[in-house]
CSV table of C-alpha atoms in Angstrom, one decimal:
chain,number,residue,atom,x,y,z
A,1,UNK,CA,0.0,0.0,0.0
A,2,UNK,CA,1.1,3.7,-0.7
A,3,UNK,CA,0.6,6.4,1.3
A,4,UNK,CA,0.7,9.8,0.5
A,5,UNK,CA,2.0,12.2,3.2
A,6,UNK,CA,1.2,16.0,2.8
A,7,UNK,CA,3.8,17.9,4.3
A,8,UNK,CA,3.2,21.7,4.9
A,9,UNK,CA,5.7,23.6,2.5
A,10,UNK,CA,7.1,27.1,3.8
A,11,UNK,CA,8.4,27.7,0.1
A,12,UNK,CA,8.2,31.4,-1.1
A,13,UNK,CA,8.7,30.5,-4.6
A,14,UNK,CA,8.8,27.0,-6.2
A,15,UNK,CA,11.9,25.7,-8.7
A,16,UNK,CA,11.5,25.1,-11.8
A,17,UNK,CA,13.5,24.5,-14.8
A,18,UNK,CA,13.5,25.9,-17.8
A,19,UNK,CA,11.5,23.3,-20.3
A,20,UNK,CA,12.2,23.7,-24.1
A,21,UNK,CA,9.0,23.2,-26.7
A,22,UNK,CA,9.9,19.7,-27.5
A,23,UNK,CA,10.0,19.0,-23.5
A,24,UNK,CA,14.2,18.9,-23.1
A,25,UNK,CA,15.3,20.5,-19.5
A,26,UNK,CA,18.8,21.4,-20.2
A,27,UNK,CA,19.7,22.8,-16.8
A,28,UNK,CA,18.5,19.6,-15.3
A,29,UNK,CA,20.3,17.5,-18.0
A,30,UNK,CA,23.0,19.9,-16.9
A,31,UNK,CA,22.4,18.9,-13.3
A,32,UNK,CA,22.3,15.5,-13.4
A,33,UNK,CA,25.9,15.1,-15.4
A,34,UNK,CA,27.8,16.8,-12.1
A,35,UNK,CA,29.4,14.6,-9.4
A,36,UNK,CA,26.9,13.8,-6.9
A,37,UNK,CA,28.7,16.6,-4.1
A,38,UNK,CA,28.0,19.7,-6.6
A,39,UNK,CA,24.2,18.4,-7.1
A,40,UNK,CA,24.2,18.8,-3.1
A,41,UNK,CA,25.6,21.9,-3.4
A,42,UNK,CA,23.0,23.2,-6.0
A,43,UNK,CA,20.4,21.7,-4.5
A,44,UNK,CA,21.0,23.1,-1.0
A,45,UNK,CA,21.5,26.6,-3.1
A,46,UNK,CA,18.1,26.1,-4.7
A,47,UNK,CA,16.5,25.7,-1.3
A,48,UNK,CA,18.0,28.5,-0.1
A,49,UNK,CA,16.2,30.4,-2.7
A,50,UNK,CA,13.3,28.8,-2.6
A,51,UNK,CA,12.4,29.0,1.8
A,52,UNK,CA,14.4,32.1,1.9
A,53,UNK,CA,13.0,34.5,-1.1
A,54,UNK,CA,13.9,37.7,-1.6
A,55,UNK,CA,17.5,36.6,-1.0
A,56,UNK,CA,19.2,39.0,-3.2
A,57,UNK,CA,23.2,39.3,-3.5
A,58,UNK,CA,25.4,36.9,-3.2
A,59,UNK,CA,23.0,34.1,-3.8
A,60,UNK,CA,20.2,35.7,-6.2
A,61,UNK,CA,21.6,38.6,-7.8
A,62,UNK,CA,19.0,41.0,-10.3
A,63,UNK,CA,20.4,41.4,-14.0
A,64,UNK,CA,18.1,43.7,-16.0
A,65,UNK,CA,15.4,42.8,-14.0
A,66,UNK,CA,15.6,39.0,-14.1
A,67,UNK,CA,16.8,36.8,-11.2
A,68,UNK,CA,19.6,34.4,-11.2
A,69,UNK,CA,20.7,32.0,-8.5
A,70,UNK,CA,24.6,31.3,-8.2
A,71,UNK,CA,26.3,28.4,-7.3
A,72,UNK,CA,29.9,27.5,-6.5
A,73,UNK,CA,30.6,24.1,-7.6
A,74,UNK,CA,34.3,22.5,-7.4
A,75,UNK,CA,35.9,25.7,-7.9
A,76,UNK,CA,33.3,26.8,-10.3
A,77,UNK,CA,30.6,29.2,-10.4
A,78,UNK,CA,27.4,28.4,-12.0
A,79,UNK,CA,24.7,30.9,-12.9
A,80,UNK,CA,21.4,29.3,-13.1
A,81,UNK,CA,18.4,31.4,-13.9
A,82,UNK,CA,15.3,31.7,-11.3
C-alpha cells in the first residue's frame, strides 16, 4: 500500500526549470551530469532560494530585471536562472 504524506511547505517560490518546446530541460540534463557533491551543493543553493526568497546578493543577484541564482561548484561558479 502507498501512502501519500502531505507535508506543509514554507516555500516562497517553487523551482523550476526551464522546459524547451519539445520537453528537453537542459539545466536539469545539466544537473544531473555533475558529481553527486555539486548536485548537493546546488540543490542546498536552490532551497535556499526557494524558503528564503527575496535573498538577493550573493546568492540571487538582479540582471536587468531578471533573477539568477549562483552556485559555487568545485571551484566553479554556476549561474542558473530563477
Amino acid at each position: 500500500m502507498t501512502r501519500l504524506i502531505m507535508i506543509k511547505s514554507n516555500k516562497k517560490i517553487h523551482a523550476k526549470f526551464y522546459q524547451t518546446v519539445k520537453g528537453s530541460e537542459p539545466v536539469r540534463e545539466w544537473l544531473l551530469k555533475l558529481d553527486v557533491e555539486d548536485r548537493k551543493i546546488v540543490g542546498k543553493d536552490i532551497q535556499k532560494v526557494e524558503f528564503g526568497w527575496p535573498i538577493g546578493m550573493p546568492y540571487s543577484p538582479t540582471v536587468r530585471g531578471r533573477a539568477f541564482m549562483k552556485s559555487a561548484v568545485t571551484s566553479r561558479i554556476s549561474v542558473l536562472p530563477v
